[in-house]
Tab-separated table of N, CA and C in Angstrom:
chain	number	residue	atom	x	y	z
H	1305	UNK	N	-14.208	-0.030	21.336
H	1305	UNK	CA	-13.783	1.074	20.525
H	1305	UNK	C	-13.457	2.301	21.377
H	1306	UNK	N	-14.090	2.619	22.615
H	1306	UNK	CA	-14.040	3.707	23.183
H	1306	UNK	C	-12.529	3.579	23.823
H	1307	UNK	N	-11.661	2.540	24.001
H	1307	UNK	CA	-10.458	2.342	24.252
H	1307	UNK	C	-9.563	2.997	23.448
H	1308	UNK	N	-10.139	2.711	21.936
H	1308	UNK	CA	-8.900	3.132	20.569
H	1308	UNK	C	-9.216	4.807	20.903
H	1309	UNK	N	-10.227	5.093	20.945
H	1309	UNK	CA	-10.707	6.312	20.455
H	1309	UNK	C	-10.114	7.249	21.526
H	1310	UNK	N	-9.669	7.111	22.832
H	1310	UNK	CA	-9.820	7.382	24.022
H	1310	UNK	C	-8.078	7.797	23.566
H	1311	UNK	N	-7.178	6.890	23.736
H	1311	UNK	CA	-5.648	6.991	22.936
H	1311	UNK	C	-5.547	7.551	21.632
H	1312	UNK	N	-5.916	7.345	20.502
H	1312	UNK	CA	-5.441	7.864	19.485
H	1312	UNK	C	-6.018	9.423	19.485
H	1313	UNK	N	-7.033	10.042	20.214
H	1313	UNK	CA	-7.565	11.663	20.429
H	1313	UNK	C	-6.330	12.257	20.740
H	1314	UNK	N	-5.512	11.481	21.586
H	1314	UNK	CA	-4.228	11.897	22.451
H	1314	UNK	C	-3.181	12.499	21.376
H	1315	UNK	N	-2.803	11.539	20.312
H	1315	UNK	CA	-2.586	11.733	19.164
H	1315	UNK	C	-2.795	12.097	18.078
H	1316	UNK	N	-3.848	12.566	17.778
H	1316	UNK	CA	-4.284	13.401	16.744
H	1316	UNK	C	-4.559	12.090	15.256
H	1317	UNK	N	-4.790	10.656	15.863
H	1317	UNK	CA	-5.183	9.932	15.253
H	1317	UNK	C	-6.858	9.955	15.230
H	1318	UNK	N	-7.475	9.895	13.445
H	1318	UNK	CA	-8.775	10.372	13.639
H	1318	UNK	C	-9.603	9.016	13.106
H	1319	UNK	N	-10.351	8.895	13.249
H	1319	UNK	CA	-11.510	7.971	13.268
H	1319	UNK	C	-11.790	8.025	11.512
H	1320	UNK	N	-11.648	7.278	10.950
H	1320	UNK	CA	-12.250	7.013	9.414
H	1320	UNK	C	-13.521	6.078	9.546
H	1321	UNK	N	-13.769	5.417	9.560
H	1321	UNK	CA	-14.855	5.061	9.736
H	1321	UNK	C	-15.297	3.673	10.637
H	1322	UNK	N	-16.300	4.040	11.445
H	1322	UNK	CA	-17.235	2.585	12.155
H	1322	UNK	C	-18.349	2.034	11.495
H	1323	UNK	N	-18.162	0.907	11.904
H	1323	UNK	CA	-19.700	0.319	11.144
H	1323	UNK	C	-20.033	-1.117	12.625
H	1324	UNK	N	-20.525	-0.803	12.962
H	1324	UNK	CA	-21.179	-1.463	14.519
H	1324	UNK	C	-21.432	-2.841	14.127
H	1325	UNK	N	-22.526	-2.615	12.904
H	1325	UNK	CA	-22.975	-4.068	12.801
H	1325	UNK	C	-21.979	-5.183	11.781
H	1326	UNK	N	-20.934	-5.214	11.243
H	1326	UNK	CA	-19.692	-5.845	10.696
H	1326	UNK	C	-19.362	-6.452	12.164
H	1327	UNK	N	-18.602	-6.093	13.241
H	1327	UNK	CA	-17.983	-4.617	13.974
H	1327	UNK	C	-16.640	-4.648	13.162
H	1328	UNK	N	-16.872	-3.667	12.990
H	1328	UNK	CA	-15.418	-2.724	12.671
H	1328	UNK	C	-15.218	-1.483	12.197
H	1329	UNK	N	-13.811	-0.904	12.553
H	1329	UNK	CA	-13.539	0.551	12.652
H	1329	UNK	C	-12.065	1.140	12.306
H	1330	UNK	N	-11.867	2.166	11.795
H	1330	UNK	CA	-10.579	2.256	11.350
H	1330	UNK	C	-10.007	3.971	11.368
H	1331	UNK	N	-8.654	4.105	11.595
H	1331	UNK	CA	-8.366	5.407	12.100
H	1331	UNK	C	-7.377	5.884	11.532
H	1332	UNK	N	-6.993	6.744	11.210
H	1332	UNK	CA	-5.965	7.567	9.675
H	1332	UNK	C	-5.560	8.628	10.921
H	1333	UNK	N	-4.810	9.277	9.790
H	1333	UNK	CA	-3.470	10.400	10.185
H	1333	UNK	C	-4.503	11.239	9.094
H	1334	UNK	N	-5.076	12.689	9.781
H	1334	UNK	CA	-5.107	14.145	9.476
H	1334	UNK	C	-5.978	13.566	7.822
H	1335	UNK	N	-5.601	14.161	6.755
H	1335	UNK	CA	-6.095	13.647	5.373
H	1335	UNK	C	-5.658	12.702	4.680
H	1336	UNK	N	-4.395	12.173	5.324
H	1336	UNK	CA	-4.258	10.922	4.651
H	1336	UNK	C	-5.306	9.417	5.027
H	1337	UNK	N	-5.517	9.145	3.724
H	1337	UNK	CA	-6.457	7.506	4.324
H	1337	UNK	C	-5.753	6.414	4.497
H	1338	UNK	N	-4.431	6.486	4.195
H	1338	UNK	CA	-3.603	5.476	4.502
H	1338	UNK	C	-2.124	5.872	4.924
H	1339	UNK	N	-1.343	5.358	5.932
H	1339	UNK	CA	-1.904	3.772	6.361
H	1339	UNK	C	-3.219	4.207	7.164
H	1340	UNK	N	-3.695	3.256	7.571
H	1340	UNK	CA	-4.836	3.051	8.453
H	1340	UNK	C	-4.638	1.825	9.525
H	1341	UNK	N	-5.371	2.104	10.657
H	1341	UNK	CA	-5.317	1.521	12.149
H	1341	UNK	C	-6.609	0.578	12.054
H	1342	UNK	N	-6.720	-0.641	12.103
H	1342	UNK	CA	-8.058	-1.244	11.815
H	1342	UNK	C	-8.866	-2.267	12.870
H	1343	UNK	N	-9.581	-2.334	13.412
H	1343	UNK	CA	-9.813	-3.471	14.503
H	1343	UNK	C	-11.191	-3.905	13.873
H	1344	UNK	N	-11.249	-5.341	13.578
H	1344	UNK	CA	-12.284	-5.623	13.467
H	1344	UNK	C	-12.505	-7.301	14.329
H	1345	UNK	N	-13.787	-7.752	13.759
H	1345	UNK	CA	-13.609	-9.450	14.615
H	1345	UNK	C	-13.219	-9.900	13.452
H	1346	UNK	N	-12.107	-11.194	14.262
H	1346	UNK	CA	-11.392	-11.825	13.286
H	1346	UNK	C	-12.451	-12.802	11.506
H	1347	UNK	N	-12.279	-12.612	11.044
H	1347	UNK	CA	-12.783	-13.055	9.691
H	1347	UNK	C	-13.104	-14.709	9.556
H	1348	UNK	N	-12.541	-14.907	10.396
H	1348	UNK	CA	-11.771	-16.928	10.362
H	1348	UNK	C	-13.171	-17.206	11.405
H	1349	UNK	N	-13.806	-15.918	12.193
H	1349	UNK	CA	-14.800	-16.729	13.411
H	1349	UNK	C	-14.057	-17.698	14.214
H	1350	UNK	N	-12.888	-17.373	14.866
H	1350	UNK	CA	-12.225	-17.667	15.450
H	1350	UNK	C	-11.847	-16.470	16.396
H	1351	UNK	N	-11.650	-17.208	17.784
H	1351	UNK	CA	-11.426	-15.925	18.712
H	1351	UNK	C	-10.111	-15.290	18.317
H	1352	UNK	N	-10.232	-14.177	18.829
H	1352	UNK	CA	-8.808	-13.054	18.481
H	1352	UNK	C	-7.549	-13.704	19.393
H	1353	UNK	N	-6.135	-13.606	18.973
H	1353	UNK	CA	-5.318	-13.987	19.443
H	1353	UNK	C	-3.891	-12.986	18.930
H	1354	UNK	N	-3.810	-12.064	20.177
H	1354	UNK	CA	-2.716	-11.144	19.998
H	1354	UNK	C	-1.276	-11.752	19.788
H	1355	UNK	N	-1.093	-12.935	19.917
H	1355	UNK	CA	0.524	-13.150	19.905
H	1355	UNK	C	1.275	-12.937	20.779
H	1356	UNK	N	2.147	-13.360	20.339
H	1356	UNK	CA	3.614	-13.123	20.920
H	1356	UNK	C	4.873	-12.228	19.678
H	1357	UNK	N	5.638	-11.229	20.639
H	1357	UNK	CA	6.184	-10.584	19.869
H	1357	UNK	C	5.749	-9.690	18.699
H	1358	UNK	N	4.528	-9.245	18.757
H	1358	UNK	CA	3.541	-8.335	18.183
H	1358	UNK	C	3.614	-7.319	18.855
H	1359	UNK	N	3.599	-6.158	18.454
H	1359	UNK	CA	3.541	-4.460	18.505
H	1359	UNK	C	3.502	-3.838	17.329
H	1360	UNK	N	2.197	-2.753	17.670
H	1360	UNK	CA	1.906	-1.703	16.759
H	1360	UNK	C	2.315	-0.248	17.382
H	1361	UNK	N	3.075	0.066	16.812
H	1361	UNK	CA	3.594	1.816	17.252
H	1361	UNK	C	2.780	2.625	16.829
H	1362	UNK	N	2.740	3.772	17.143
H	1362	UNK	CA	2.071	5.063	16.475
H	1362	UNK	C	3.130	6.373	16.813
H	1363	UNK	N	3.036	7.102	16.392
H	1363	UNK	CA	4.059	8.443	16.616
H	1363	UNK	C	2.916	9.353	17.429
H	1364	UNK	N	3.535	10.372	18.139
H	1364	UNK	CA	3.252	11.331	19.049
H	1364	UNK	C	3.712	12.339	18.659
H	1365	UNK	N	3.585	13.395	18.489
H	1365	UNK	CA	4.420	14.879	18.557
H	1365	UNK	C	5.191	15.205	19.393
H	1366	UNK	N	4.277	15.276	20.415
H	1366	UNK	CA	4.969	15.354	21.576
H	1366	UNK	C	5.226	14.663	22.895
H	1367	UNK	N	6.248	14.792	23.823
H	1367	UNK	CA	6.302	13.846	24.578
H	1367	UNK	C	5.269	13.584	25.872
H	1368	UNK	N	4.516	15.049	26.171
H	1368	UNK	CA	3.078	15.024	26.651
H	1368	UNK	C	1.691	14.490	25.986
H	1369	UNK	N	2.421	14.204	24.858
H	1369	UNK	CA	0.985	13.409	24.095
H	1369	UNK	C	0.885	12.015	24.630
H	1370	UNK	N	2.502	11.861	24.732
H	1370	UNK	CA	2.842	10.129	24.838
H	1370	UNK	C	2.475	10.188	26.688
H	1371	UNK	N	2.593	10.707	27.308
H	1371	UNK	CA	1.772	10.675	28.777
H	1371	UNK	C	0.252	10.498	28.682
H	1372	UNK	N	-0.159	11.309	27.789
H	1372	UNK	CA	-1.667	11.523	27.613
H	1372	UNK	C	-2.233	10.317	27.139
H	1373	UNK	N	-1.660	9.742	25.800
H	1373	UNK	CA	-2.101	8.365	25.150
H	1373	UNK	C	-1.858	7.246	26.216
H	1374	UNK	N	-0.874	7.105	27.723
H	1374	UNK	CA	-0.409	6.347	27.929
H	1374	UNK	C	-1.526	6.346	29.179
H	1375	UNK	N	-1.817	7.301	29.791
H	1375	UNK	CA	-3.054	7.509	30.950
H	1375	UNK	C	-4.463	7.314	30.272
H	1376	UNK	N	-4.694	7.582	29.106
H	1376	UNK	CA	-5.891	7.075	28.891
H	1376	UNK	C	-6.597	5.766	28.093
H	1377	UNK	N	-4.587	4.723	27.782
H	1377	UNK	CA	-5.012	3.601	27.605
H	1377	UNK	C	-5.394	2.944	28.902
H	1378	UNK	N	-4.740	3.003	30.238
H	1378	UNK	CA	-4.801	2.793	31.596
H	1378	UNK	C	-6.236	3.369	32.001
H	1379	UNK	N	-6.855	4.606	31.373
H	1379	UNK	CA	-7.877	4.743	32.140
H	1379	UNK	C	-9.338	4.013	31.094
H	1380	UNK	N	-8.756	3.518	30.479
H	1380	UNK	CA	-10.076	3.114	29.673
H	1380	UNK	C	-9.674	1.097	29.117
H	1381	UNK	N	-8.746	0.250	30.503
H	1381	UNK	CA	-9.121	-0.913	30.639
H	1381	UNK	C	-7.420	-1.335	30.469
H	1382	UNK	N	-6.633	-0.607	29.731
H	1382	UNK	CA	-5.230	-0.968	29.082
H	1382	UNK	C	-4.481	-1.431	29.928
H	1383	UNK	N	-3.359	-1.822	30.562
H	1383	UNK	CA	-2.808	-2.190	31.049
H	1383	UNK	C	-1.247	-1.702	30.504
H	1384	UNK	N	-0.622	-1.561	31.737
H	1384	UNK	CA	0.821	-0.664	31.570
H	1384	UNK	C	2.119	-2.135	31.355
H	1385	UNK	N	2.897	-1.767	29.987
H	1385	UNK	CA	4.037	-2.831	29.354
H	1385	UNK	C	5.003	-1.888	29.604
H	1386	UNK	N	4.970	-0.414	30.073
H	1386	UNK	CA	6.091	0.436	30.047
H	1386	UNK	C	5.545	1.935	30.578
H	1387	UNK	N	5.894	2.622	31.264
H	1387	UNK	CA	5.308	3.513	31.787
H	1387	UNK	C	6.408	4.740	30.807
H	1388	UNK	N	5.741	6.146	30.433
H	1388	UNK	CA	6.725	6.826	29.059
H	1388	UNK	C	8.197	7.121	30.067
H	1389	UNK	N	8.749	6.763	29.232
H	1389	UNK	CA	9.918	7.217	29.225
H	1389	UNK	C	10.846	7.155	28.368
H	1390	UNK	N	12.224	7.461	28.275
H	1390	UNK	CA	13.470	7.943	27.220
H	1390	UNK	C	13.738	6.341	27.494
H	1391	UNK	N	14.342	5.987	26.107
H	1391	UNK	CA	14.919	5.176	25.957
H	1391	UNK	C	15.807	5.218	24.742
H	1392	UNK	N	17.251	5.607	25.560
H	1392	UNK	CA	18.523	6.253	24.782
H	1392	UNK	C	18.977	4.574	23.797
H	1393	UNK	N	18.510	3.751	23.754
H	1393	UNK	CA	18.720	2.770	23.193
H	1393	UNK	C	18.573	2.532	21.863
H	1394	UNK	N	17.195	3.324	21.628
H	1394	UNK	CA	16.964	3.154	20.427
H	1394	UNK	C	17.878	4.228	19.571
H	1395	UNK	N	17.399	5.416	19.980
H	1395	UNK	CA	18.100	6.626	19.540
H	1395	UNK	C	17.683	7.418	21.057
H	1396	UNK	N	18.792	9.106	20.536
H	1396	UNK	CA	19.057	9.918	21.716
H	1396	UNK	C	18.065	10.674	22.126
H	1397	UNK	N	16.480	10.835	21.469
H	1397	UNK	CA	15.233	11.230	21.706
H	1397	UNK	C	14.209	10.554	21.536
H	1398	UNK	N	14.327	8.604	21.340
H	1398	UNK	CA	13.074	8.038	21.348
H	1398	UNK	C	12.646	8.094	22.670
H	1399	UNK	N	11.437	8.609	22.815
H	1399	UNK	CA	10.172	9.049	24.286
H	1399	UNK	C	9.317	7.710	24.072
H	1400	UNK	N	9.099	6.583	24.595
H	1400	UNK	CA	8.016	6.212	24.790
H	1400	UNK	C	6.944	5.684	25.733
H	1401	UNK	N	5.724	4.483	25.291
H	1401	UNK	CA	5.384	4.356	26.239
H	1401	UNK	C	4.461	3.125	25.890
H	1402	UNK	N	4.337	1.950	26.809
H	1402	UNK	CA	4.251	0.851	26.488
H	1402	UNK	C	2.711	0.182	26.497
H	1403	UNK	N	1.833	0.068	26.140
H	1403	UNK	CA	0.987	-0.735	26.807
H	1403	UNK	C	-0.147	-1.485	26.496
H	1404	UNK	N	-1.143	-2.834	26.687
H	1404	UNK	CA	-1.458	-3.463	25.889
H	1404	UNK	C	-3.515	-3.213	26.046
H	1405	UNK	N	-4.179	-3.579	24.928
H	1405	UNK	CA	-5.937	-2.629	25.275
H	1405	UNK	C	-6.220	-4.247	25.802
H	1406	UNK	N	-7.312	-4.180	25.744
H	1406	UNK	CA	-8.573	-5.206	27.005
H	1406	UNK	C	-8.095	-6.926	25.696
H	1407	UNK	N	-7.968	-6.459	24.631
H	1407	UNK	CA	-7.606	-7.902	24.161
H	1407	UNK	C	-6.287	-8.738	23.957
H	1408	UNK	N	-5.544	-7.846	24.433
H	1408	UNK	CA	-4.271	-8.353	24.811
H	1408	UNK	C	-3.143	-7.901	24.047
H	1409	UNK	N	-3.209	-6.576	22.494
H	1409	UNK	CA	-2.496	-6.601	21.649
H	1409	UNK	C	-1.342	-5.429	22.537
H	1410	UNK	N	-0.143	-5.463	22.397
H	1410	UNK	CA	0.604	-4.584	22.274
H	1410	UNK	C	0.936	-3.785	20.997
H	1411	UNK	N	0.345	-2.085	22.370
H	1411	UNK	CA	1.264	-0.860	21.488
H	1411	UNK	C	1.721	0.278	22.271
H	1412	UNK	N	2.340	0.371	21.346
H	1412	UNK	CA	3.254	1.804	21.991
H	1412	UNK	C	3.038	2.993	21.163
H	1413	UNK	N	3.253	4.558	22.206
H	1413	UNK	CA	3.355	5.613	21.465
H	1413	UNK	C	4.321	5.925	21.671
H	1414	UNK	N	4.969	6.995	20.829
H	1414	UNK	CA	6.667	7.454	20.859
H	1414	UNK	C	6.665	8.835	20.345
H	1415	UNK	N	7.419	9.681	20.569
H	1415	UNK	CA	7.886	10.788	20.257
H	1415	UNK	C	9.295	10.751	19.706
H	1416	UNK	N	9.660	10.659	19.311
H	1416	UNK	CA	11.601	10.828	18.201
H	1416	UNK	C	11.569	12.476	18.483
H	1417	UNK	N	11.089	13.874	18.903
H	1417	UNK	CA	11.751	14.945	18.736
H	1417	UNK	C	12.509	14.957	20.074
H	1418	UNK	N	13.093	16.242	20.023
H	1418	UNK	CA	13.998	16.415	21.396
H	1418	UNK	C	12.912	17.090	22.381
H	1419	UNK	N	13.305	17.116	23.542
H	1419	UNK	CA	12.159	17.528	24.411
H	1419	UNK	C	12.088	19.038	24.162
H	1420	UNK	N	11.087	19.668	24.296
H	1420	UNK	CA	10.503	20.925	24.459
H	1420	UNK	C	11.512	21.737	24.994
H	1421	UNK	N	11.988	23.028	24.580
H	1421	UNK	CA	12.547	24.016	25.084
H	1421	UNK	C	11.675	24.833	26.156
């Protein structure tokens, strides 16, 4: 958990609630309760299996958030799928930044505004 918690601070994604002994934990946007971000152990008692072609995005404000979320998935076990940067592909201000936590899932954070004046 200290992985999720460590990235989504970056973002202003907040913690709704843990419960240790389930395990599981889940993280909202400001006062909304939904959508919600959820990690728990799989239900089936079967080990977890991230896939292929799976990604979860989250939005950033800003494009120093998406540095911030992207150094402290790296500093807390994550591993780098994309280091932030512009990618005029999607559109002419998607900022992002790539990368997957200790169980293998890919996500990315992104910024869509124009950079800072």
């Amino acid at each position: 958990m200290a992985f999720h918690r460590a990235v989504f601070d970056c973002i202003g994604i907040e913690l709704r609630f843990c419960n240790r002994d389930r395990p599981w934990a889940a993280w909202h946007t400001g006062d909304r309760q939904r959508p919600c971000f959820v990690i728990c152990r799989p239900y089936t008692g079967q080990p977890h299996d991230p896939g292929n072609g799976k990604m979860v995005a989250f939005i950033a404000r800003t494009r120093e958030s998406v540095h911030q979320a992207h150094q402290a998935a790296l500093d807390n076990g994550g591993a780098c799928e994309g280091r932030p940067a512009l990618h005029p592909h999607y559109h002419e201000h998607y900022y992002g930044a790539y990368f997957r936590d200790f169980d293998g899932n890919k996500l990315c954070v992104a910024c869509h505004a124009p950079p800072s004046q």
